mmCIF file of C-alpha atoms in Angstrom:
data_model
loop_
_atom_site.group_PDB
_atom_site.id
_atom_site.type_symbol
_atom_site.label_atom_id
_atom_site.label_comp_id
_atom_site.label_asym_id
_atom_site.label_seq_id
_atom_site.Cartn_x
_atom_site.Cartn_y
_atom_site.Cartn_z
ATOM 1 C CA MET A 1134 0.087 -0.024 0.252
ATOM 2 C CA PRO A 1135 1.094 3.487 -0.527
ATOM 3 C CA GLU A 1136 3.428 5.016 1.574
ATOM 4 C CA GLY A 1137 1.996 6.284 4.892
ATOM 5 C CA TRP A 1138 -0.831 3.793 4.641
ATOM 6 C CA ASP A 1139 -1.824 1.385 6.277
ATOM 7 C CA PRO A 1140 -4.937 -0.085 5.976
ATOM 8 C CA GLY A 1141 -4.784 -2.250 8.964
ATOM 9 C CA ALA A 1142 -4.728 1.009 11.245
ATOM 10 C CA PHE A 1143 -6.944 2.905 9.418
ATOM 11 C CA LYS A 1144 -9.457 -0.267 9.911
ATOM 12 C CA GLU A 1145 -8.861 -0.083 13.873
ATOM 13 C CA ARG A 1146 -8.924 3.528 13.999
ATOM 14 C CA ILE A 1147 -12.545 3.762 12.246
ATOM 15 C CA ASP A 1148 -13.512 0.303 14.770
ATOM 16 C CA ASN A 1149 -12.478 2.423 17.598
ATOM 17 C CA VAL A 1150 -14.842 5.196 16.608
ATOM 18 C CA VAL A 1151 -17.884 3.022 16.042
ATOM 19 C CA ARG A 1152 -17.521 1.275 19.187
ATOM 20 C CA VAL A 1153 -17.128 3.668 21.472
ATOM 21 C CA PHE A 1154 -19.742 6.034 19.703
ATOM 22 C CA LEU A 1155 -22.243 2.917 19.446
ATOM 23 C CA ALA A 1156 -21.715 1.730 23.327
ATOM 24 C CA GLU A 1157 -22.586 5.098 24.213
ATOM 25 C CA GLU A 1158 -25.769 5.044 22.229
ATOM 26 C CA ALA A 1159 -26.334 1.519 23.618
ATOM 27 C CA GLU A 1160 -26.404 2.886 27.080
ATOM 28 C CA HIS A 1161 -28.671 5.420 26.399
ATOM 29 C CA LEU A 1162 -31.448 3.105 24.928
ATOM 30 C CA VAL A 1163 -30.908 0.119 28.578
ATOM 31 C CA ARG A 1164 -31.169 3.803 30.487
ATOM 32 C CA ILE A 1165 -34.794 4.198 29.120
ATOM 33 C CA ASP A 1166 -35.692 0.974 30.259
ATOM 34 C CA PRO A 1167 -32.935 -2.705 30.483
ATOM 35 C CA ALA A 1168 -35.691 -4.366 28.143
ATOM 36 C CA LEU A 1169 -34.121 -2.533 25.429
ATOM 37 C CA THR A 1170 -30.857 -4.259 26.243
ATOM 38 C CA PRO A 1171 -31.599 -7.030 23.038
ATOM 39 C CA MET A 1172 -31.757 -4.114 20.485
ATOM 40 C CA ALA A 1173 -28.658 -1.852 22.171
ATOM 41 C CA GLU A 1174 -26.420 -5.438 21.221
ATOM 42 C CA GLN A 1175 -27.833 -5.543 17.980
ATOM 43 C CA LEU A 1176 -26.961 -1.855 17.379
ATOM 44 C CA LYS A 1177 -23.136 -3.137 18.566
ATOM 45 C CA ALA A 1178 -23.509 -5.980 16.943
ATOM 46 C CA ALA A 1179 -24.760 -5.162 13.607
ATOM 47 C CA ALA A 1180 -21.489 -2.415 13.201
ATOM 48 C CA GLY A 1181 -18.946 -4.468 14.497
ATOM 49 C CA HIS A 1182 -17.794 -6.511 11.367
ATOM 50 C CA GLY A 1183 -16.415 -5.333 8.144
ATOM 51 C CA LYS A 1184 -13.297 -4.485 5.842
ATOM 52 C CA ARG A 1185 -14.374 -0.111 6.180
ATOM 53 C CA LEU A 1186 -14.105 0.040 2.563
ATOM 54 C CA ARG A 1187 -17.003 3.005 2.539
ATOM 55 C CA ALA A 1188 -14.644 4.628 5.452
ATOM 56 C CA ALA A 1189 -11.702 4.461 3.394
ATOM 57 C CA PHE A 1190 -13.190 5.625 0.476
ATOM 58 C CA CYS A 1191 -14.481 8.427 1.394
ATOM 59 C CA TYR A 1192 -11.000 8.858 3.825
ATOM 60 C CA TRP A 1193 -9.244 9.212 0.533
ATOM 61 C CA GLY A 1194 -12.152 11.374 -1.311
ATOM 62 C CA TRP A 1195 -10.482 13.981 1.371
ATOM 63 C CA ARG A 1196 -7.332 13.107 0.646
ATOM 64 C CA ALA A 1197 -7.214 13.223 -2.949
ATOM 65 C CA ALA A 1198 -8.996 16.865 -2.613
ATOM 66 C CA GLY A 1199 -4.982 17.569 -0.966
ATOM 67 C CA GLN A 1200 -6.530 17.827 2.347
ATOM 68 C CA PRO A 1201 -4.336 15.979 5.326
ATOM 69 C CA ASP A 1202 -4.623 12.904 8.046
ATOM 70 C CA ASN A 1203 -7.417 14.458 10.214
ATOM 71 C CA GLU A 1204 -9.190 13.323 13.146
ATOM 72 C CA ALA A 1205 -12.259 14.773 12.895
ATOM 73 C CA LEU A 1206 -12.590 13.662 8.915
ATOM 74 C CA VAL A 1207 -11.888 10.379 10.479
ATOM 75 C CA ARG A 1208 -15.135 9.780 12.516
ATOM 76 C CA ALA A 1209 -17.025 11.277 9.601
ATOM 77 C CA ALA A 1210 -15.383 8.837 7.498
ATOM 78 C CA ALA A 1211 -16.802 6.056 10.355
ATOM 79 C CA SER A 1212 -20.495 7.229 9.546
ATOM 80 C CA MET A 1213 -20.174 5.398 6.261
ATOM 81 C CA GLU A 1214 -20.321 2.002 7.998
ATOM 82 C CA LEU A 1215 -23.075 3.053 10.044
ATOM 83 C CA VAL A 1216 -24.877 3.532 6.712
ATOM 84 C CA HIS A 1217 -24.125 0.126 5.625
ATOM 85 C CA ALA A 1218 -24.638 -1.634 8.938
ATOM 86 C CA ALA A 1219 -27.915 -0.239 8.458
ATOM 87 C CA ALA A 1220 -28.842 -0.942 4.927
ATOM 88 C CA ILE A 1221 -27.959 -4.699 5.749
ATOM 89 C CA VAL A 1222 -30.262 -4.970 9.226
ATOM 90 C CA HIS A 1223 -32.543 -3.791 6.374
ATOM 91 C CA ASP A 1224 -31.288 -5.894 3.540
ATOM 92 C CA ASP A 1225 -31.224 -8.918 5.942
ATOM 93 C CA LEU A 1226 -34.459 -8.360 7.203
ATOM 94 C CA ILE A 1227 -36.067 -8.241 3.420
ATOM 95 C CA ASP A 1228 -34.395 -11.349 2.301
ATOM 96 C CA ASP A 1229 -34.776 -13.325 5.371
ATOM 97 C CA SER A 1230 -31.222 -13.836 6.052
ATOM 98 C CA PRO A 1231 -30.577 -16.309 8.124
ATOM 99 C CA LEU A 1232 -26.567 -15.562 8.717
ATOM 100 C CA ARG A 1233 -24.073 -12.579 8.290
ATOM 101 C CA HIS A 1234 -20.559 -12.650 9.199
ATOM 102 C CA ASN A 1235 -21.292 -16.267 10.382
ATOM 103 C CA LEU A 1236 -23.637 -15.086 13.074
ATOM 104 C CA PRO A 1237 -27.124 -14.978 13.663
ATOM 105 C CA THR A 1238 -28.930 -11.678 12.115
ATOM 106 C CA ALA A 1239 -30.748 -8.971 13.703
ATOM 107 C CA HIS A 1240 -34.006 -9.805 13.188
ATOM 108 C CA ILE A 1241 -32.977 -13.949 13.788
ATOM 109 C CA ALA A 1242 -31.206 -12.922 17.421
ATOM 110 C CA LEU A 1243 -34.018 -10.525 18.515
ATOM 111 C CA ARG A 1244 -35.999 -13.646 18.722
ATOM 112 C CA SER A 1245 -34.612 -14.161 22.112
ATOM 113 C CA ALA A 1246 -35.884 -11.075 23.288
ATOM 114 C CA VAL A 1247 -39.569 -12.166 22.456
ATOM 115 C CA THR A 1248 -39.805 -15.547 23.107
ATOM 116 C CA GLY A 1249 -43.353 -15.914 24.317
ATOM 117 C CA ARG A 1250 -44.733 -13.172 23.260
ATOM 118 C CA PRO A 1251 -47.612 -13.314 20.454
ATOM 119 C CA ARG A 1252 -45.850 -13.374 16.659
ATOM 120 C CA PRO A 1253 -42.695 -13.695 18.109
ATOM 121 C CA HIS A 1254 -41.158 -13.568 14.123
ATOM 122 C CA ALA A 1255 -43.098 -10.784 13.824
ATOM 123 C CA ALA A 1256 -42.200 -9.084 16.358
ATOM 124 C CA ALA A 1257 -38.427 -9.815 16.371
ATOM 125 C CA ARG A 1258 -38.681 -8.729 12.458
ATOM 126 C CA SER A 1259 -39.813 -5.244 13.747
ATOM 127 C CA LEU A 1260 -37.302 -5.184 16.108
ATOM 128 C CA ALA A 1261 -34.632 -5.761 14.164
ATOM 129 C CA MET A 1262 -36.428 -2.790 11.169
ATOM 130 C CA LEU A 1263 -36.016 -0.044 14.093
ATOM 131 C CA VAL A 1264 -32.375 -0.781 14.611
ATOM 132 C CA GLY A 1265 -31.518 -0.886 11.203
ATOM 133 C CA ASP A 1266 -34.075 3.058 11.208
ATOM 134 C CA HIS A 1267 -31.877 4.056 14.270
ATOM 135 C CA LEU A 1268 -28.774 2.764 12.688
ATOM 136 C CA MET A 1269 -29.272 5.610 9.646
ATOM 137 C CA ALA A 1270 -30.056 8.208 11.768
ATOM 138 C CA LEU A 1271 -27.184 7.634 14.441
ATOM 139 C CA ALA A 1272 -25.242 7.646 10.740
ATOM 140 C CA GLY A 1273 -26.247 11.475 10.194
ATOM 141 C CA GLN A 1274 -25.683 12.294 13.723
ATOM 142 C CA LEU A 1275 -21.946 11.116 13.874
ATOM 143 C CA PHE A 1276 -21.609 12.591 11.069
ATOM 144 C CA ALA A 1277 -22.896 15.902 12.123
ATOM 145 C CA THR A 1278 -20.962 15.737 15.375
ATOM 146 C CA SER A 1279 -17.859 14.485 13.964
ATOM 147 C CA GLY A 1280 -16.298 17.493 14.085
ATOM 148 C CA LEU A 1281 -15.316 19.603 11.405
ATOM 149 C CA PRO A 1282 -16.292 22.901 10.361
ATOM 150 C CA VAL A 1283 -20.097 23.334 10.253
ATOM 151 C CA ALA A 1284 -19.643 25.030 6.627
ATOM 152 C CA TYR A 1285 -17.503 22.014 5.495
ATOM 153 C CA LEU A 1286 -20.825 20.005 6.868
ATOM 154 C CA ALA A 1287 -22.820 21.718 4.554
ATOM 155 C CA ARG A 1288 -21.138 21.141 1.480
ATOM 156 C CA ALA A 1289 -21.490 17.420 2.000
ATOM 157 C CA ARG A 1290 -25.605 17.370 2.886
ATOM 158 C CA PRO A 1291 -26.822 17.272 -0.298
ATOM 159 C CA MET A 1292 -25.163 14.287 -1.098
ATOM 160 C CA TRP A 1293 -26.336 12.475 1.575
ATOM 161 C CA ALA A 1294 -29.832 13.190 0.710
ATOM 162 C CA GLN A 1295 -28.640 11.803 -2.532
ATOM 163 C CA LEU A 1296 -27.420 8.395 -0.951
ATOM 164 C CA ALA A 1297 -30.419 7.848 1.036
ATOM 165 C CA ARG A 1298 -32.887 8.193 -1.847
ATOM 166 C CA GLU A 1299 -30.272 5.988 -3.934
ATOM 167 C CA LEU A 1300 -29.855 3.588 -1.572
ATOM 168 C CA ILE A 1301 -33.627 3.070 -1.405
ATOM 169 C CA ALA A 1302 -34.735 3.195 -5.117
ATOM 170 C CA GLY A 1303 -31.939 0.020 -5.579
ATOM 171 C CA GLU A 1304 -33.448 -2.081 -2.654
ATOM 172 C CA ALA A 1305 -36.780 -1.452 -3.824
ATOM 173 C CA LEU A 1306 -35.734 -1.894 -7.448
ATOM 174 C CA GLU A 1307 -34.532 -5.644 -6.071
ATOM 175 C CA ILE A 1308 -37.365 -6.493 -4.426
ATOM 176 C CA LEU A 1309 -39.689 -5.158 -7.401
ATOM 177 C CA SER A 1310 -37.324 -7.244 -10.077
ATOM 178 C CA THR A 1311 -37.068 -10.562 -7.780
ATOM 179 C CA GLY A 1312 -39.401 -13.445 -9.364
ATOM 180 C CA SER A 1313 -39.320 -12.210 -12.834
ATOM 181 C CA GLU A 1314 -37.252 -13.668 -15.766
ATOM 182 C CA PRO A 1315 -33.836 -11.815 -15.245
ATOM 183 C CA TYR A 1316 -32.434 -9.361 -17.044
ATOM 184 C CA THR A 1317 -28.905 -7.933 -17.441
ATOM 185 C CA GLU A 1318 -29.589 -4.557 -17.577
ATOM 186 C CA MET A 1319 -31.753 -4.757 -14.667
ATOM 187 C CA SER A 1320 -29.697 -6.600 -12.644
ATOM 188 C CA LEU A 1321 -26.787 -4.036 -13.161
ATOM 189 C CA LYS A 1322 -29.606 -1.298 -11.990
ATOM 190 C CA VAL A 1323 -30.481 -2.672 -9.679
ATOM 191 C CA VAL A 1324 -26.617 -3.498 -8.604
ATOM 192 C CA ARG A 1325 -25.598 0.264 -9.341
ATOM 193 C CA TYR A 1326 -28.628 1.577 -6.951
ATOM 194 C CA LYS A 1327 -28.105 -0.693 -4.063
ATOM 195 C CA THR A 1328 -24.740 -1.423 -3.788
ATOM 196 C CA ALA A 1329 -22.370 0.383 -5.901
ATOM 197 C CA LYS A 1330 -23.226 3.849 -5.442
ATOM 198 C CA TYR A 1331 -23.025 3.706 -1.270
ATOM 199 C CA THR A 1332 -20.418 1.880 -1.432
ATOM 200 C CA VAL A 1333 -17.522 3.483 -3.240
ATOM 201 C CA GLU A 1334 -18.472 6.903 -5.727
ATOM 202 C CA GLN A 1335 -21.093 8.501 -2.557
ATOM 203 C CA PRO A 1336 -18.400 8.087 -0.181
ATOM 204 C CA LEU A 1337 -15.629 9.403 -2.661
ATOM 205 C CA LEU A 1338 -17.995 12.260 -3.246
ATOM 206 C CA ILE A 1339 -18.653 13.270 0.713
ATOM 207 C CA GLY A 1340 -14.928 13.225 1.613
ATOM 208 C CA GLY A 1341 -14.242 15.407 -2.013
ATOM 209 C CA LEU A 1342 -16.833 17.572 -0.665
ATOM 210 C CA LEU A 1343 -16.097 17.893 3.216
ATOM 211 C CA ALA A 1344 -12.872 19.104 1.565
ATOM 212 C CA GLY A 1345 -13.746 21.502 -0.995
ATOM 213 C CA ALA A 1346 -13.181 18.956 -3.593
ATOM 214 C CA ALA A 1347 -12.866 21.211 -7.323
ATOM 215 C CA PRO A 1348 -15.713 19.957 -9.726
ATOM 216 C CA GLU A 1349 -13.652 18.047 -11.929
ATOM 217 C CA LEU A 1350 -11.968 15.912 -9.623
ATOM 218 C CA ARG A 1351 -15.382 15.020 -7.912
ATOM 219 C CA GLY A 1352 -16.513 14.653 -11.404
ATOM 220 C CA GLY A 1353 -13.327 11.807 -11.998
ATOM 221 C CA LEU A 1354 -13.948 10.457 -8.358
ATOM 222 C CA SER A 1355 -17.550 9.620 -9.798
ATOM 223 C CA ALA A 1356 -16.622 8.328 -12.628
ATOM 224 C CA TYR A 1357 -13.844 6.241 -10.906
ATOM 225 C CA GLY A 1358 -16.602 5.376 -8.029
ATOM 226 C CA LEU A 1359 -19.313 4.144 -9.759
ATOM 227 C CA PRO A 1360 -17.647 1.195 -12.027
ATOM 228 C CA LEU A 1361 -15.430 -0.190 -8.655
ATOM 229 C CA GLY A 1362 -18.944 -0.332 -7.062
ATOM 230 C CA GLU A 1363 -20.568 -2.117 -9.472
ATOM 231 C CA ALA A 1364 -17.253 -4.501 -9.564
ATOM 232 C CA PHE A 1365 -17.277 -4.853 -5.761
ATOM 233 C CA GLN A 1366 -21.482 -6.069 -6.006
ATOM 234 C CA LEU A 1367 -20.435 -8.466 -9.072
ATOM 235 C CA ARG A 1368 -17.907 -10.070 -6.935
ATOM 236 C CA ASP A 1369 -20.386 -10.639 -4.141
ATOM 237 C CA ASP A 1370 -22.524 -12.252 -6.169
ATOM 238 C CA LEU A 1371 -20.478 -14.648 -7.204
ATOM 239 C CA LEU A 1372 -18.689 -14.760 -4.206
ATOM 240 C CA GLY A 1373 -22.714 -15.565 -3.022
ATOM 241 C CA LEU A 1374 -22.947 -18.441 -4.846
ATOM 242 C CA PHE A 1375 -19.488 -20.455 -5.246
ATOM 243 C CA GLY A 1376 -18.268 -18.690 -2.378
ATOM 244 C CA GLU A 1377 -17.607 -20.970 1.149
ATOM 245 C CA PRO A 1378 -20.019 -20.058 3.835
ATOM 246 C CA GLU A 1379 -17.165 -19.948 6.619
ATOM 247 C CA HIS A 1380 -15.465 -17.709 4.441
ATOM 248 C CA THR A 1381 -18.517 -15.759 3.363
ATOM 249 C CA GLY A 1382 -19.747 -15.899 6.791
ATOM 250 C CA LYS A 1383 -23.214 -16.363 4.271
ATOM 251 C CA ALA A 1384 -25.316 -19.170 3.363
ATOM 252 C CA SER A 1385 -24.610 -20.407 -0.653
ATOM 253 C CA MET A 1386 -27.629 -20.604 -2.167
ATOM 254 C CA ASP A 1387 -29.339 -16.836 -0.800
ATOM 255 C CA ASP A 1388 -29.792 -15.706 -3.942
ATOM 256 C CA ILE A 1389 -31.059 -18.582 -5.691
ATOM 257 C CA ARG A 1390 -33.700 -19.231 -2.978
ATOM 258 C CA GLY A 1391 -34.628 -15.423 -2.740
ATOM 259 C CA HIS A 1392 -34.555 -15.583 -6.631
ATOM 260 C CA ARG A 1393 -33.315 -12.324 -6.476
ATOM 261 C CA PRO A 1394 -31.963 -10.731 -9.970
ATOM 262 C CA THR A 1395 -28.217 -11.319 -9.627
ATOM 263 C CA THR A 1396 -26.703 -10.615 -13.055
ATOM 264 C CA LEU A 1397 -24.902 -14.197 -12.022
ATOM 265 C CA LEU A 1398 -28.386 -15.349 -12.718
ATOM 266 C CA ALA A 1399 -29.363 -13.018 -16.012
ATOM 267 C CA GLU A 1400 -26.009 -13.751 -17.474
ATOM 268 C CA ALA A 1401 -26.968 -17.735 -16.987
ATOM 269 C CA TRP A 1402 -30.060 -17.410 -17.497
ATOM 270 C CA GLN A 1403 -29.709 -15.776 -20.970
ATOM 271 C CA ALA A 1404 -27.370 -17.919 -21.876
ATOM 272 C CA ALA A 1405 -29.238 -20.903 -21.253
ATOM 273 C CA LEU A 1406 -30.914 -23.448 -23.756
ATOM 274 C CA PRO A 1407 -34.799 -24.148 -22.552
ATOM 275 C CA GLY A 1408 -33.800 -27.074 -21.139
ATOM 276 C CA GLN A 1409 -31.336 -25.670 -18.444
ATOM 277 C CA ARG A 1410 -33.996 -22.830 -18.009
ATOM 278 C CA ASP A 1411 -36.293 -25.495 -16.734
ATOM 279 C CA GLN A 1412 -33.680 -26.722 -14.784
ATOM 280 C CA LEU A 1413 -33.265 -23.243 -13.402
ATOM 281 C CA THR A 1414 -37.172 -22.520 -12.779
ATOM 282 C CA GLU A 1415 -36.762 -25.823 -10.525
ATOM 283 C CA VAL A 1416 -34.427 -24.069 -7.876
ATOM 284 C CA LEU A 1417 -35.492 -20.788 -7.965
ATOM 285 C CA GLY A 1418 -37.293 -18.861 -4.905
ATOM 286 C CA CYS A 1419 -37.732 -22.916 -3.271
ATOM 287 C CA ARG A 1420 -36.679 -22.748 0.432
ATOM 288 C CA ASP A 1421 -35.119 -26.335 0.548
ATOM 289 C CA LEU A 1422 -32.001 -26.549 -1.583
ATOM 290 C CA GLY A 1423 -29.358 -28.767 0.102
ATOM 291 C CA GLU A 1424 -26.054 -29.257 -0.551
ATOM 292 C CA GLU A 1425 -26.993 -31.460 -4.018
ATOM 293 C CA ARG A 1426 -28.484 -28.721 -4.976
ATOM 294 C CA LEU A 1427 -25.692 -26.633 -4.510
ATOM 295 C CA HIS A 1428 -23.691 -28.539 -6.164
ATOM 296 C CA GLN A 1429 -26.135 -28.511 -9.445
ATOM 297 C CA VAL A 1430 -26.407 -24.573 -9.490
ATOM 298 C CA ARG A 1431 -22.890 -24.162 -9.533
ATOM 299 C CA ASP A 1432 -22.638 -26.962 -11.915
ATOM 300 C CA LEU A 1433 -24.944 -25.923 -14.706
ATOM 301 C CA MET A 1434 -23.486 -21.848 -13.796
ATOM 302 C CA LEU A 1435 -20.346 -23.054 -14.548
ATOM 303 C CA ALA A 1436 -21.322 -25.032 -18.156
ATOM 304 C CA LEU A 1437 -23.573 -21.167 -18.384
ATOM 305 C CA LYS A 1438 -20.523 -19.859 -18.726
ATOM 306 C CA ALA A 1439 -21.983 -17.358 -16.018
ATOM 307 C CA PRO A 1440 -19.157 -17.008 -13.563
ATOM 308 C CA GLU A 1441 -16.910 -16.262 -16.640
ATOM 309 C CA ALA A 1442 -19.331 -13.259 -18.144
ATOM 310 C CA VAL A 1443 -19.070 -11.664 -14.075
ATOM 311 C CA GLU A 1444 -15.814 -11.702 -14.290
ATOM 312 C CA GLY A 1445 -15.183 -10.077 -17.286
ATOM 313 C CA LEU A 1446 -17.807 -7.285 -16.496
ATOM 314 C CA ILE A 1447 -15.464 -6.715 -12.868
ATOM 315 C CA ALA A 1448 -12.179 -6.783 -14.689
ATOM 316 C CA SER A 1449 -13.560 -3.956 -16.993
ATOM 317 C CA ARG A 1450 -14.714 -2.079 -14.649
ATOM 318 C CA VAL A 1451 -12.393 -1.852 -12.467
ATOM 319 C CA GLU A 1452 -9.859 -1.314 -15.349
ATOM 320 C CA GLN A 1453 -11.961 1.794 -16.227
ATOM 321 C CA ALA A 1454 -12.344 2.832 -12.695
ATOM 322 C CA VAL A 1455 -8.069 2.784 -12.439
ATOM 323 C CA GLU A 1456 -8.191 4.394 -15.971
ATOM 324 C CA HIS A 1457 -9.804 7.418 -14.742
ATOM 325 C CA LEU A 1458 -7.881 7.968 -12.096
ATOM 326 C CA SER A 1459 -4.763 8.990 -14.253
ATOM 327 C CA GLY A 1460 -6.245 12.402 -15.706
ATOM 328 C CA LEU A 1461 -6.987 13.663 -12.273
ATOM 329 C CA SER A 1462 -4.951 16.084 -10.424
ATOM 330 C CA MET A 1463 -4.477 14.409 -7.246
ATOM 331 C CA PRO A 1464 -1.564 13.753 -4.785
ATOM 332 C CA ALA A 1465 0.420 10.612 -5.926
ATOM 333 C CA GLN A 1466 -0.157 8.856 -2.427
ATOM 334 C CA ALA A 1467 -4.084 9.187 -2.986
ATOM 335 C CA ARG A 1468 -3.901 8.173 -6.324
ATOM 336 C CA ARG A 1469 -1.799 5.062 -5.467
ATOM 337 C CA ALA A 1470 -4.222 4.488 -2.061
ATOM 338 C CA LEU A 1471 -7.589 4.497 -4.790
ATOM 339 C CA THR A 1472 -5.326 1.816 -7.358
ATOM 340 C CA ASP A 1473 -4.671 -0.241 -4.324
ATOM 341 C CA LEU A 1474 -8.817 -0.029 -2.838
ATOM 342 C CA ALA A 1475 -10.228 -0.775 -6.781
ATOM 343 C CA HIS A 1476 -8.638 -3.963 -6.537
ATOM 344 C CA SER A 1477 -8.563 -5.065 -3.015
ATOM 345 C CA ALA A 1478 -12.261 -4.605 -2.729
ATOM 346 C CA THR A 1479 -12.533 -6.853 -6.206
ATOM 347 C CA ASP A 1480 -9.550 -9.360 -6.106
ATOM 348 C CA ARG A 1481 -11.151 -10.859 -2.629
ATOM 349 C CA HIS A 1482 -12.276 -14.512 -1.093
ATOM 350 C CA HIS A 1483 -15.186 -12.900 1.236
#
């Protein structure tokens, strides 16, 4: 990694900000009533994992504009991780996913808090929804109280509104597309709005806006961030089916069971012959799928060269992203960091 840039040390800085901030918030909740302890624990658990890529992109959007390392900026960047935590709580709830980071998801973990109550599963899901809502509110609070000057924060405020709008739009598009015939164009739109923008492009732009980046630099960061964010999620889709749960922390057949509009499925569907589409139809949306079916689906995807097609989409987007950096005026350290982040975010096994 670039001179002076230690990604492990940066992750520790973000982890510490998130841990202290959410521990304080958990204490506030429990003071209201001890019955809120399970929710307080889920606030901390939901944001307790991750590579902290969104915070890193926000940080390097700031540094790309020529600003130095700054503790207040690190706090502001950490708010991106609370946005992500809120998104995954809601996403796991919508998808009814049982695992995240090899731990029960919020709506599963919270069942113990409502055991013996009327409609306990529905109650646990409602509590999880509130945890996700609270995390999103807390993201704004951490950002606003980061310690950066009010004038700096005001420059980035419109991007926060855009981030929330587009994240919700992407999640809604996935719900509306789930179960329909898979198309690559729609799957990529879901990728773009549900994940790509809030993972890379918008954190970069928020960091740049905080730093007072010129429009030309912001345009270049956007041109780098959007294809890279898409490549990140395309890698996630591949890992969702072909990764091993002990490494990914998620069940391998979630996307197939949910008949979700992934680009991997769309590429397979478009390449499939009628008999192969029949095989896919048999498993899409089926909740009771075992290891044998998993291997069959993987073999069929490989025969249709769908993973190969998605790998091609990933490679072209990473190349496009890195190319956009070459023409931008920014410190060399920021260029090297963003180049390395492009590869580490997309060349991963979990």
